[in-house]
PDB file of C-alpha atoms in Angstrom:
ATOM      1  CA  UNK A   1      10.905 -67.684  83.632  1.00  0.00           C
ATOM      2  CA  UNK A   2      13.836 -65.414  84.113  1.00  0.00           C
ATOM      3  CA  UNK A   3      13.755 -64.738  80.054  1.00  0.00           C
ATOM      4  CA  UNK A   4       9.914 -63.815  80.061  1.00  0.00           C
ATOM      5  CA  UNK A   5      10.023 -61.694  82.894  1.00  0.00           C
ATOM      6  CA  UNK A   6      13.149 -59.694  81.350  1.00  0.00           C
ATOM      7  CA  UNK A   7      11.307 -59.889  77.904  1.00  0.00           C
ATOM      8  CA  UNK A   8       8.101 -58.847  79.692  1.00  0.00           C
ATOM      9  CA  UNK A   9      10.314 -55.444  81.152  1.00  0.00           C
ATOM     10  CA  UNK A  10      12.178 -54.731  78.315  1.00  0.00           C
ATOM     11  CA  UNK A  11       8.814 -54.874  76.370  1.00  0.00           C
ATOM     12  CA  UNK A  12       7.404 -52.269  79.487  1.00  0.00           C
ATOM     13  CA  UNK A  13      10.461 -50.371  79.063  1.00  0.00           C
ATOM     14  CA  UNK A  14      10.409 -49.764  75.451  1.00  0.00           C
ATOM     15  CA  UNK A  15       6.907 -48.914  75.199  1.00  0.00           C
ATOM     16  CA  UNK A  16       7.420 -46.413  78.114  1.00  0.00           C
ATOM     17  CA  UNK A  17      10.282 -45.092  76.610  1.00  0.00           C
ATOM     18  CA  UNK A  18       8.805 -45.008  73.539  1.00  0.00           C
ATOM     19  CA  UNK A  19       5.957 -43.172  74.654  1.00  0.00           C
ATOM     20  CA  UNK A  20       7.839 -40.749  76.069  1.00  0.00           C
ATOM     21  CA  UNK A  21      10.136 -39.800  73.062  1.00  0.00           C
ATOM     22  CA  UNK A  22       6.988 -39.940  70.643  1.00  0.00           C
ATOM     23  CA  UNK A  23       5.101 -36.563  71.240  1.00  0.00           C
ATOM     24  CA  UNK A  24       1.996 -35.732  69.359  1.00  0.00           C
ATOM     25  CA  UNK A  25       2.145 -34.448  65.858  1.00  0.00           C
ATOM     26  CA  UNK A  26       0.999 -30.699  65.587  1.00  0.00           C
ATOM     27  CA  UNK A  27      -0.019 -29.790  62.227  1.00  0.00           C
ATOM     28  CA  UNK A  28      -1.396 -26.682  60.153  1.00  0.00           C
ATOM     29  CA  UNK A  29      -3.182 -25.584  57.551  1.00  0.00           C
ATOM     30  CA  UNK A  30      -4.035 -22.727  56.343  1.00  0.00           C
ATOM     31  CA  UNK A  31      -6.618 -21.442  53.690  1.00  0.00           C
ATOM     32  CA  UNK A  32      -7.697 -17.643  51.951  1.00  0.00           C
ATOM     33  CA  UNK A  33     -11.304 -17.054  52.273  1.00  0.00           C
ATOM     34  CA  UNK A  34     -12.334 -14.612  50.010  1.00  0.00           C
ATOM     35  CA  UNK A  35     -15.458 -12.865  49.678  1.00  0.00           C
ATOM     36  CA  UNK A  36     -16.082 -10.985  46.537  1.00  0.00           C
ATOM     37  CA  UNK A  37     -18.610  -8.108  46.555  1.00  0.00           C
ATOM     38  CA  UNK A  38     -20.412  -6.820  43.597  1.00  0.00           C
ATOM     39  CA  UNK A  39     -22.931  -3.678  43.721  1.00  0.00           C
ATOM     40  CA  UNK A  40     -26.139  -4.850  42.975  1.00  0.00           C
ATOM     41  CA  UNK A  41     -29.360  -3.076  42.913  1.00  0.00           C
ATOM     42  CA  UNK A  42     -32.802  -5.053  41.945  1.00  0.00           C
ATOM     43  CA  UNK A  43     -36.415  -4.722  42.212  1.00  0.00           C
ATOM     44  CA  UNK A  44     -36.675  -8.968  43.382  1.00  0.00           C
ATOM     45  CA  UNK A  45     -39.717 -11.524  42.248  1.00  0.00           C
ATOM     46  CA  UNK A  46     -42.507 -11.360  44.870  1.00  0.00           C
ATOM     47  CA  UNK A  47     -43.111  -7.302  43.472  1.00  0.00           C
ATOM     48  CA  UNK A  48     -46.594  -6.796  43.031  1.00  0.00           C
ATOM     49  CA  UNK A  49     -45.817  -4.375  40.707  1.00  0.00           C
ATOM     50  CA  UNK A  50     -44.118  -7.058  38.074  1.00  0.00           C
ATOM     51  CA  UNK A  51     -46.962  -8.328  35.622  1.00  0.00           C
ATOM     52  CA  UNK A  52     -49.724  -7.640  37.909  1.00  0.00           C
ATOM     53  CA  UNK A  53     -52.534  -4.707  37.322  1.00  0.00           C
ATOM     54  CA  UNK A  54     -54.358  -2.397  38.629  1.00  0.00           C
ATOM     55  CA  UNK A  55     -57.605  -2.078  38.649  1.00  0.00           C
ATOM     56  CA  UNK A  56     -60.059   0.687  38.783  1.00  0.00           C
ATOM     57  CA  UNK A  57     -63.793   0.260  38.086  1.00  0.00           C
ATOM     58  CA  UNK A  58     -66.120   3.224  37.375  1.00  0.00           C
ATOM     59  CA  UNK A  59     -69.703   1.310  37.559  1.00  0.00           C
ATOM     60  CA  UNK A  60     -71.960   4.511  39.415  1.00  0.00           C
ATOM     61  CA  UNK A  61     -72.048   8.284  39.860  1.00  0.00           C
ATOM     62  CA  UNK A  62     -70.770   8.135  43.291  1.00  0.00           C
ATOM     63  CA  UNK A  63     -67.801   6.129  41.709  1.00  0.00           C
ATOM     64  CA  UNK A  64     -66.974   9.327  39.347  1.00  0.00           C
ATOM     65  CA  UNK A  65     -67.887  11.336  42.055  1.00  0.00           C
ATOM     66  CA  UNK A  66     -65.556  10.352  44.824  1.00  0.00           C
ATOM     67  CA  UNK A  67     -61.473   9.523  45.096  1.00  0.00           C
ATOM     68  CA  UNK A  68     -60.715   6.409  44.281  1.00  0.00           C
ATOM     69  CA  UNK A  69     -57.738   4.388  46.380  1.00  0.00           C
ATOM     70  CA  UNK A  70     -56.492   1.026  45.068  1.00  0.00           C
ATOM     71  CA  UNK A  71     -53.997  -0.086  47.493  1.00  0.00           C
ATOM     72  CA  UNK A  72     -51.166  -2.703  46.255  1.00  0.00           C
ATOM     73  CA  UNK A  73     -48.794  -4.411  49.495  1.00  0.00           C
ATOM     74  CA  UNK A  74     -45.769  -5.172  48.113  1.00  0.00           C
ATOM     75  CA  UNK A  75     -45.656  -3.407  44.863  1.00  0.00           C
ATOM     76  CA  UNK A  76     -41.461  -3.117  45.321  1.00  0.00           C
ATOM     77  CA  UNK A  77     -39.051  -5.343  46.594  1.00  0.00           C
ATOM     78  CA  UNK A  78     -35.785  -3.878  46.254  1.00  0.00           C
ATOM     79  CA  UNK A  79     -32.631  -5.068  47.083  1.00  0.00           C
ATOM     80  CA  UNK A  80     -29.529  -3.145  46.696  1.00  0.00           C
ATOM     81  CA  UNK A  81     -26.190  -2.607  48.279  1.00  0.00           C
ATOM     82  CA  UNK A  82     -26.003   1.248  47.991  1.00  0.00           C
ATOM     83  CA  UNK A  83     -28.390   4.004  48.858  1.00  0.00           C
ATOM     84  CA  UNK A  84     -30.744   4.255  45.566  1.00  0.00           C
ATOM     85  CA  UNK A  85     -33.760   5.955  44.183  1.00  0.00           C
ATOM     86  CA  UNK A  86     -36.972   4.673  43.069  1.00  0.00           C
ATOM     87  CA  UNK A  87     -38.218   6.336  39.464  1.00  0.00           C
ATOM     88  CA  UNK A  88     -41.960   5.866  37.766  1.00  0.00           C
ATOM     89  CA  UNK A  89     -43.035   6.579  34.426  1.00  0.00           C
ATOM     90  CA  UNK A  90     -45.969   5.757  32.069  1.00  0.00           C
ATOM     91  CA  UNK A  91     -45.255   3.852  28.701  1.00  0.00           C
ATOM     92  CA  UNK A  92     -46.950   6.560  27.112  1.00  0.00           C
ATOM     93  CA  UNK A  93     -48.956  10.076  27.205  1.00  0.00           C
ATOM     94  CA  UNK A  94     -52.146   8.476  27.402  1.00  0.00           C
ATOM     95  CA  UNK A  95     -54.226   5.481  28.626  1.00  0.00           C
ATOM     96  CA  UNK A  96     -55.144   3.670  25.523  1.00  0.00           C
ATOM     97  CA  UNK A  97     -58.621   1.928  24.746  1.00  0.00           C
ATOM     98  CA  UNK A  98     -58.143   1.812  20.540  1.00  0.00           C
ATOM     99  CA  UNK A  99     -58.220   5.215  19.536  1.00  0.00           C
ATOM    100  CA  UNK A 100     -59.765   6.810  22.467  1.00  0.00           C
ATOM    101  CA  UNK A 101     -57.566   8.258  25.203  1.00  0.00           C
ATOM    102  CA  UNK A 102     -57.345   9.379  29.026  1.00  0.00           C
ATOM    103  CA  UNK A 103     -54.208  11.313  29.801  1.00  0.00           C
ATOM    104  CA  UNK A 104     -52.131   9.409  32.326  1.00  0.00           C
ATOM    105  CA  UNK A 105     -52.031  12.566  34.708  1.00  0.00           C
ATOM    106  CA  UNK A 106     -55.082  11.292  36.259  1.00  0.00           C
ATOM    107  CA  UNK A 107     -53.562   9.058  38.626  1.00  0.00           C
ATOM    108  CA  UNK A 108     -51.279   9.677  41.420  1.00  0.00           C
ATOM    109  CA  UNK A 109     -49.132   7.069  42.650  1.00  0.00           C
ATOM    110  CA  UNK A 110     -47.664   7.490  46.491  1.00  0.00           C
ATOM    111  CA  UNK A 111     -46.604   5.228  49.136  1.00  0.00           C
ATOM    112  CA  UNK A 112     -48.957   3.750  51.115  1.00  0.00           C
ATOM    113  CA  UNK A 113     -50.033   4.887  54.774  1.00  0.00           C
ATOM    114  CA  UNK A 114     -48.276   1.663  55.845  1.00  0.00           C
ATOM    115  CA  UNK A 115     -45.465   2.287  53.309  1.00  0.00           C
ATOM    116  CA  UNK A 116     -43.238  -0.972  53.936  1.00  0.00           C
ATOM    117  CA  UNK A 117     -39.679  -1.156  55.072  1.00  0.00           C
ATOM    118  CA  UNK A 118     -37.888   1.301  52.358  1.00  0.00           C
ATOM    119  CA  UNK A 119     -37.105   4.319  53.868  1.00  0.00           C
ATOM    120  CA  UNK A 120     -35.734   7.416  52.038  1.00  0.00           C
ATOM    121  CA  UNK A 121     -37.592  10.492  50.924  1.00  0.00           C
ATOM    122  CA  UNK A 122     -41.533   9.314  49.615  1.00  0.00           C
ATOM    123  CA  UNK A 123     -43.178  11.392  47.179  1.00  0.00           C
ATOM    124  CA  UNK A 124     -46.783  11.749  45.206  1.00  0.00           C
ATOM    125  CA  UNK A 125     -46.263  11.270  41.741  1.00  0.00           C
ATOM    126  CA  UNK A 126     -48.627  12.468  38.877  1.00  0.00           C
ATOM    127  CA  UNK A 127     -47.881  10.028  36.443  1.00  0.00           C
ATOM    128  CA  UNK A 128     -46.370  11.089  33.134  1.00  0.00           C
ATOM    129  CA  UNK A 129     -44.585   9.482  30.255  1.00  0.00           C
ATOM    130  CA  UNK A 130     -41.266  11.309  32.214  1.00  0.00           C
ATOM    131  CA  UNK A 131     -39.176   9.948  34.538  1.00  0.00           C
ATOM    132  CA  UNK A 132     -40.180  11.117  37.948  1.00  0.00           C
ATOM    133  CA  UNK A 133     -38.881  10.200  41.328  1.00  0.00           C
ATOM    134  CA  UNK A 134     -40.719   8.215  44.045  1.00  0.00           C
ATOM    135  CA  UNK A 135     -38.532   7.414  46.844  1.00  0.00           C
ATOM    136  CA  UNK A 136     -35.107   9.380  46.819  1.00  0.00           C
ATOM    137  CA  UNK A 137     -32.520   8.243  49.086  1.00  0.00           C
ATOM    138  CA  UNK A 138     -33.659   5.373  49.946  1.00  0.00           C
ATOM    139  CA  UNK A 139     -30.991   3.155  52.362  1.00  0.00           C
ATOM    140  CA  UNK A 140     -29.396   0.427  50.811  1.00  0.00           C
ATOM    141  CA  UNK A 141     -31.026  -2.978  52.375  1.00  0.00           C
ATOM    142  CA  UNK A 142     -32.198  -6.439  50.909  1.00  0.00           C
ATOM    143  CA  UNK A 143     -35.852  -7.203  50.137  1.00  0.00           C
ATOM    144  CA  UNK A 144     -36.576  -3.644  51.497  1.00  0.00           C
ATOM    145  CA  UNK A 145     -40.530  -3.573  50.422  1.00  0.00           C
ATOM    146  CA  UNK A 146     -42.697  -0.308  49.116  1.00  0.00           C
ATOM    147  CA  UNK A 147     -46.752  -0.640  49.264  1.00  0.00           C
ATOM    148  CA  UNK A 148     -48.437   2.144  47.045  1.00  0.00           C
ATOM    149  CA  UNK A 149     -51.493   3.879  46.858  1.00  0.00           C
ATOM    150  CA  UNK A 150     -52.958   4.575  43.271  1.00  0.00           C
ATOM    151  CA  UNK A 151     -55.033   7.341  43.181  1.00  0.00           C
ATOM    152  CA  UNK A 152     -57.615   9.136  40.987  1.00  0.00           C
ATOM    153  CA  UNK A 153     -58.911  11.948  42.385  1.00  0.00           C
ATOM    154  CA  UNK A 154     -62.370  13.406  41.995  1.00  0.00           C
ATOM    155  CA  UNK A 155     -61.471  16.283  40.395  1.00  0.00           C
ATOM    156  CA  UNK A 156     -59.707  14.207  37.615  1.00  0.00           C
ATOM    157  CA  UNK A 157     -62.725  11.568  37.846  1.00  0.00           C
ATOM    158  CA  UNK A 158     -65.736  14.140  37.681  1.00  0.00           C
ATOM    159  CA  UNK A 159     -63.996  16.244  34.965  1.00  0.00           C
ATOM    160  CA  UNK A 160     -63.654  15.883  30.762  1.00  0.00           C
ATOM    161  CA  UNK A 161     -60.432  13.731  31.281  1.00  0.00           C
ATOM    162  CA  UNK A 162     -62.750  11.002  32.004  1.00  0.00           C
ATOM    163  CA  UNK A 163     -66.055  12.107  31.795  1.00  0.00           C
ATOM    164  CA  UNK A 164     -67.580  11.403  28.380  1.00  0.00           C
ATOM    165  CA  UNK A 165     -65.061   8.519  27.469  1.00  0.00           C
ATOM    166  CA  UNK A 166     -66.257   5.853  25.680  1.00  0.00           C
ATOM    167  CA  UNK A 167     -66.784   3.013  28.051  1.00  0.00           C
ATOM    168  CA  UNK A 168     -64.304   0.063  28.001  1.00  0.00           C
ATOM    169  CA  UNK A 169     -60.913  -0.269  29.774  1.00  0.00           C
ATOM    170  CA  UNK A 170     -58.247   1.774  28.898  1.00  0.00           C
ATOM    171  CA  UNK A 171     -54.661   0.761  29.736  1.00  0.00           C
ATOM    172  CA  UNK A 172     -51.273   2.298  29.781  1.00  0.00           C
ATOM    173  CA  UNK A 173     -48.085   0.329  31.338  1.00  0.00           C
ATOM    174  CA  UNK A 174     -46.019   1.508  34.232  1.00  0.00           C
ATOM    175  CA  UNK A 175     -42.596   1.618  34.560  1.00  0.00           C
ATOM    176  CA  UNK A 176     -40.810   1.007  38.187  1.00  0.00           C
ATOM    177  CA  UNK A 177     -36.854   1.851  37.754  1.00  0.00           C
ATOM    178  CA  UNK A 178     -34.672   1.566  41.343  1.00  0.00           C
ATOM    179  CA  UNK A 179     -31.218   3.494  40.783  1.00  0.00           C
ATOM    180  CA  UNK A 180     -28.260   3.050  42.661  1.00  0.00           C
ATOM    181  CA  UNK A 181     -26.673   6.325  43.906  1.00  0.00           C
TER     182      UNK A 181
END
Protein backbone atom coordinates (compact mmCIF):
# COMPACT_ATOMS: atom_id res chain seq x y z
CA UNK A 1 0.00 0.00 0.00
CA UNK A 2 3.08 1.97 0.76
CA UNK A 3 4.11 1.55 -3.20
CA UNK A 4 0.62 2.87 -4.48
CA UNK A 5 0.41 5.64 -2.28
CA UNK A 6 4.13 6.80 -3.29
CA UNK A 7 3.17 5.91 -6.98
CA UNK A 8 -0.13 7.74 -6.45
CA UNK A 9 2.23 11.14 -5.23
CA UNK A 10 4.83 10.86 -7.51
CA UNK A 11 2.07 10.59 -10.24
CA UNK A 12 0.43 14.06 -8.31
CA UNK A 13 3.79 15.43 -8.28
CA UNK A 14 4.73 15.06 -11.80
CA UNK A 15 1.60 16.20 -13.20
CA UNK A 16 1.83 19.31 -10.90
CA UNK A 17 5.16 19.86 -11.80
CA UNK A 18 4.52 19.29 -15.10
CA UNK A 19 1.86 21.67 -15.27
CA UNK A 20 3.75 24.15 -13.96
CA UNK A 21 6.84 24.00 -16.34
CA UNK A 22 4.40 23.58 -19.45
CA UNK A 23 3.06 27.19 -20.18
CA UNK A 24 0.70 27.84 -22.99
CA UNK A 25 1.93 28.13 -26.50
CA UNK A 26 1.57 31.78 -27.92
CA UNK A 27 1.58 31.87 -31.54
CA UNK A 28 1.33 34.46 -34.56
CA UNK A 29 0.46 35.02 -37.74
CA UNK A 30 0.45 37.54 -39.75
CA UNK A 31 -1.14 38.36 -43.23
CA UNK A 32 -1.06 41.66 -46.01
CA UNK A 33 -4.48 42.72 -46.85
CA UNK A 34 -4.47 44.57 -49.80
CA UNK A 35 -7.05 46.51 -51.38
CA UNK A 36 -6.55 47.56 -54.91
CA UNK A 37 -8.45 50.60 -56.24
CA UNK A 38 -9.22 51.26 -59.80
CA UNK A 39 -11.08 54.58 -61.09
CA UNK A 40 -14.17 53.63 -62.43
CA UNK A 41 -16.91 55.67 -63.78
CA UNK A 42 -20.31 53.91 -65.21
CA UNK A 43 -23.76 54.71 -66.04
CA UNK A 44 -25.05 50.98 -64.07
CA UNK A 45 -28.14 48.57 -65.41
CA UNK A 46 -31.40 49.74 -63.78
CA UNK A 47 -30.91 53.32 -66.16
CA UNK A 48 -34.03 54.09 -67.66
CA UNK A 49 -32.29 55.70 -70.16
CA UNK A 50 -30.52 52.25 -71.54
CA UNK A 51 -32.86 50.70 -74.34
CA UNK A 52 -35.92 52.28 -73.13
CA UNK A 53 -37.93 55.25 -75.13
CA UNK A 54 -39.58 58.01 -74.93
CA UNK A 55 -42.62 58.69 -75.90
CA UNK A 56 -44.50 61.65 -77.08
CA UNK A 57 -47.96 61.48 -78.68
CA UNK A 58 -49.48 64.39 -80.66
CA UNK A 59 -53.28 63.01 -81.06
CA UNK A 60 -55.31 66.82 -80.68
CA UNK A 61 -54.82 70.56 -81.14
CA UNK A 62 -54.47 71.19 -77.54
CA UNK A 63 -51.61 68.51 -77.74
CA UNK A 64 -49.68 70.86 -80.43
CA UNK A 65 -50.84 73.60 -78.61
CA UNK A 66 -49.47 73.12 -75.15
CA UNK A 67 -45.79 71.94 -73.57
CA UNK A 68 -45.43 68.66 -73.42
CA UNK A 69 -43.46 66.94 -70.17
CA UNK A 70 -42.56 63.23 -70.29
CA UNK A 71 -40.97 62.53 -67.08
CA UNK A 72 -38.44 59.37 -66.85
CA UNK A 73 -37.27 58.33 -62.78
CA UNK A 74 -34.19 56.89 -63.05
CA UNK A 75 -32.98 57.71 -66.45
CA UNK A 76 -29.04 57.63 -64.92
CA UNK A 77 -27.45 55.57 -62.55
CA UNK A 78 -23.99 56.51 -62.28
CA UNK A 79 -21.40 55.23 -60.36
CA UNK A 80 -18.00 56.62 -60.28
CA UNK A 81 -15.11 57.18 -57.99
CA UNK A 82 -14.17 60.78 -59.07
CA UNK A 83 -16.16 63.91 -59.55
CA UNK A 84 -17.56 63.55 -63.34
CA UNK A 85 -19.79 65.15 -65.86
CA UNK A 86 -22.81 63.99 -67.51
CA UNK A 87 -22.83 64.78 -71.60
CA UNK A 88 -26.07 64.30 -74.12
CA UNK A 89 -26.15 64.22 -77.70
CA UNK A 90 -28.52 63.14 -80.54
CA UNK A 91 -27.37 60.35 -83.05
CA UNK A 92 -28.11 62.71 -85.62
CA UNK A 93 -29.42 66.33 -86.88
CA UNK A 94 -32.79 65.21 -87.23
CA UNK A 95 -35.61 62.90 -86.00
CA UNK A 96 -36.05 60.45 -88.75
CA UNK A 97 -39.49 58.97 -90.06
CA UNK A 98 -38.04 57.69 -93.82
CA UNK A 99 -37.26 60.69 -95.55
CA UNK A 100 -39.15 63.17 -93.60
CA UNK A 101 -37.46 65.03 -90.76
CA UNK A 102 -37.98 67.09 -87.38
CA UNK A 103 -34.83 68.79 -86.21
CA UNK A 104 -33.81 67.40 -82.84
CA UNK A 105 -33.72 71.05 -81.30
CA UNK A 106 -37.24 70.58 -80.42
CA UNK A 107 -36.76 68.89 -77.29
CA UNK A 108 -35.15 69.97 -74.18
CA UNK A 109 -33.87 67.55 -71.84
CA UNK A 110 -33.33 68.80 -67.94
CA UNK A 111 -33.37 67.22 -64.67
CA UNK A 112 -36.36 66.59 -63.15
CA UNK A 113 -38.07 68.77 -60.29
CA UNK A 114 -37.23 65.76 -58.07
CA UNK A 115 -33.82 65.37 -59.79
CA UNK A 116 -32.44 62.17 -57.85
CA UNK A 117 -29.35 61.89 -55.75
CA UNK A 118 -26.55 63.32 -58.34
CA UNK A 119 -25.63 66.52 -57.39
CA UNK A 120 -23.32 68.85 -59.41
CA UNK A 121 -24.27 71.71 -61.66
CA UNK A 122 -27.92 70.68 -63.72
CA UNK A 123 -28.52 72.22 -66.92
CA UNK A 124 -31.42 72.44 -69.85
CA UNK A 125 -30.16 71.01 -72.83
CA UNK A 126 -31.51 71.67 -76.43
CA UNK A 127 -30.64 68.61 -77.95
CA UNK A 128 -28.21 68.58 -80.85
CA UNK A 129 -26.10 66.08 -82.68
CA UNK A 130 -23.08 67.97 -80.33
CA UNK A 131 -21.90 67.04 -77.27
CA UNK A 132 -23.47 69.18 -74.63
CA UNK A 133 -23.22 69.04 -70.91
CA UNK A 134 -25.99 68.07 -68.44
CA UNK A 135 -24.73 67.79 -65.04
CA UNK A 136 -21.10 69.28 -64.54
CA UNK A 137 -19.39 68.50 -61.45
CA UNK A 138 -21.20 66.11 -60.32
CA UNK A 139 -19.64 64.32 -56.82
CA UNK A 140 -18.23 61.12 -57.21
CA UNK A 141 -20.78 58.45 -55.44
CA UNK A 142 -22.16 54.88 -56.36
CA UNK A 143 -25.59 54.36 -57.93
CA UNK A 144 -25.97 58.21 -57.66
CA UNK A 145 -29.47 58.44 -59.79
CA UNK A 146 -30.63 61.47 -62.35
CA UNK A 147 -34.59 61.65 -63.27
CA UNK A 148 -35.16 63.92 -66.44
CA UNK A 149 -37.72 65.87 -67.86
CA UNK A 150 -38.12 65.76 -71.77
CA UNK A 151 -39.58 68.62 -73.06
CA UNK A 152 -41.19 70.05 -76.23
CA UNK A 153 -42.26 73.26 -75.92
CA UNK A 154 -45.20 74.94 -77.58
CA UNK A 155 -43.44 77.17 -79.47
CA UNK A 156 -41.45 74.25 -81.11
CA UNK A 157 -44.86 72.13 -81.14
CA UNK A 158 -47.23 74.89 -82.72
CA UNK A 159 -44.53 75.99 -85.24
CA UNK A 160 -43.25 74.49 -88.98
CA UNK A 161 -40.69 72.20 -87.11
CA UNK A 162 -43.57 70.04 -86.48
CA UNK A 163 -46.47 71.42 -87.84
CA UNK A 164 -47.22 70.02 -91.30
CA UNK A 165 -45.11 66.73 -90.80
CA UNK A 166 -46.30 63.84 -92.20
CA UNK A 167 -47.88 61.80 -89.50
CA UNK A 168 -46.04 58.68 -88.19
CA UNK A 169 -43.29 58.45 -85.51
CA UNK A 170 -40.17 59.88 -86.04
CA UNK A 171 -37.14 58.72 -84.03
CA UNK A 172 -33.64 59.82 -83.38
CA UNK A 173 -31.34 57.99 -80.60
CA UNK A 174 -29.86 59.65 -77.58
CA UNK A 175 -26.65 59.45 -76.34
CA UNK A 176 -25.94 59.63 -72.32
CA UNK A 177 -21.92 59.87 -71.80
CA UNK A 178 -20.76 60.30 -67.78
CA UNK A 179 -16.98 61.61 -67.77
CA UNK A 180 -14.70 61.35 -65.08
CA UNK A 181 -12.90 64.64 -64.21
Amino acid sequence: MKKQIAIAALTIGAFVLGTNTIQAQNTTATTTVNITLNDVISIDAGSTAIGNTVDFNYATAADYNSDQTVTKANSLKVTSTKNFNVKVKAGGANFMNGTSTIPVNVLTIKAAAAAGTMGGTKNAVVLSAADQTLVANAPLGSALTLNLDYTIPAAKSSSSDILGKPAGTYTQTVTYTATAL
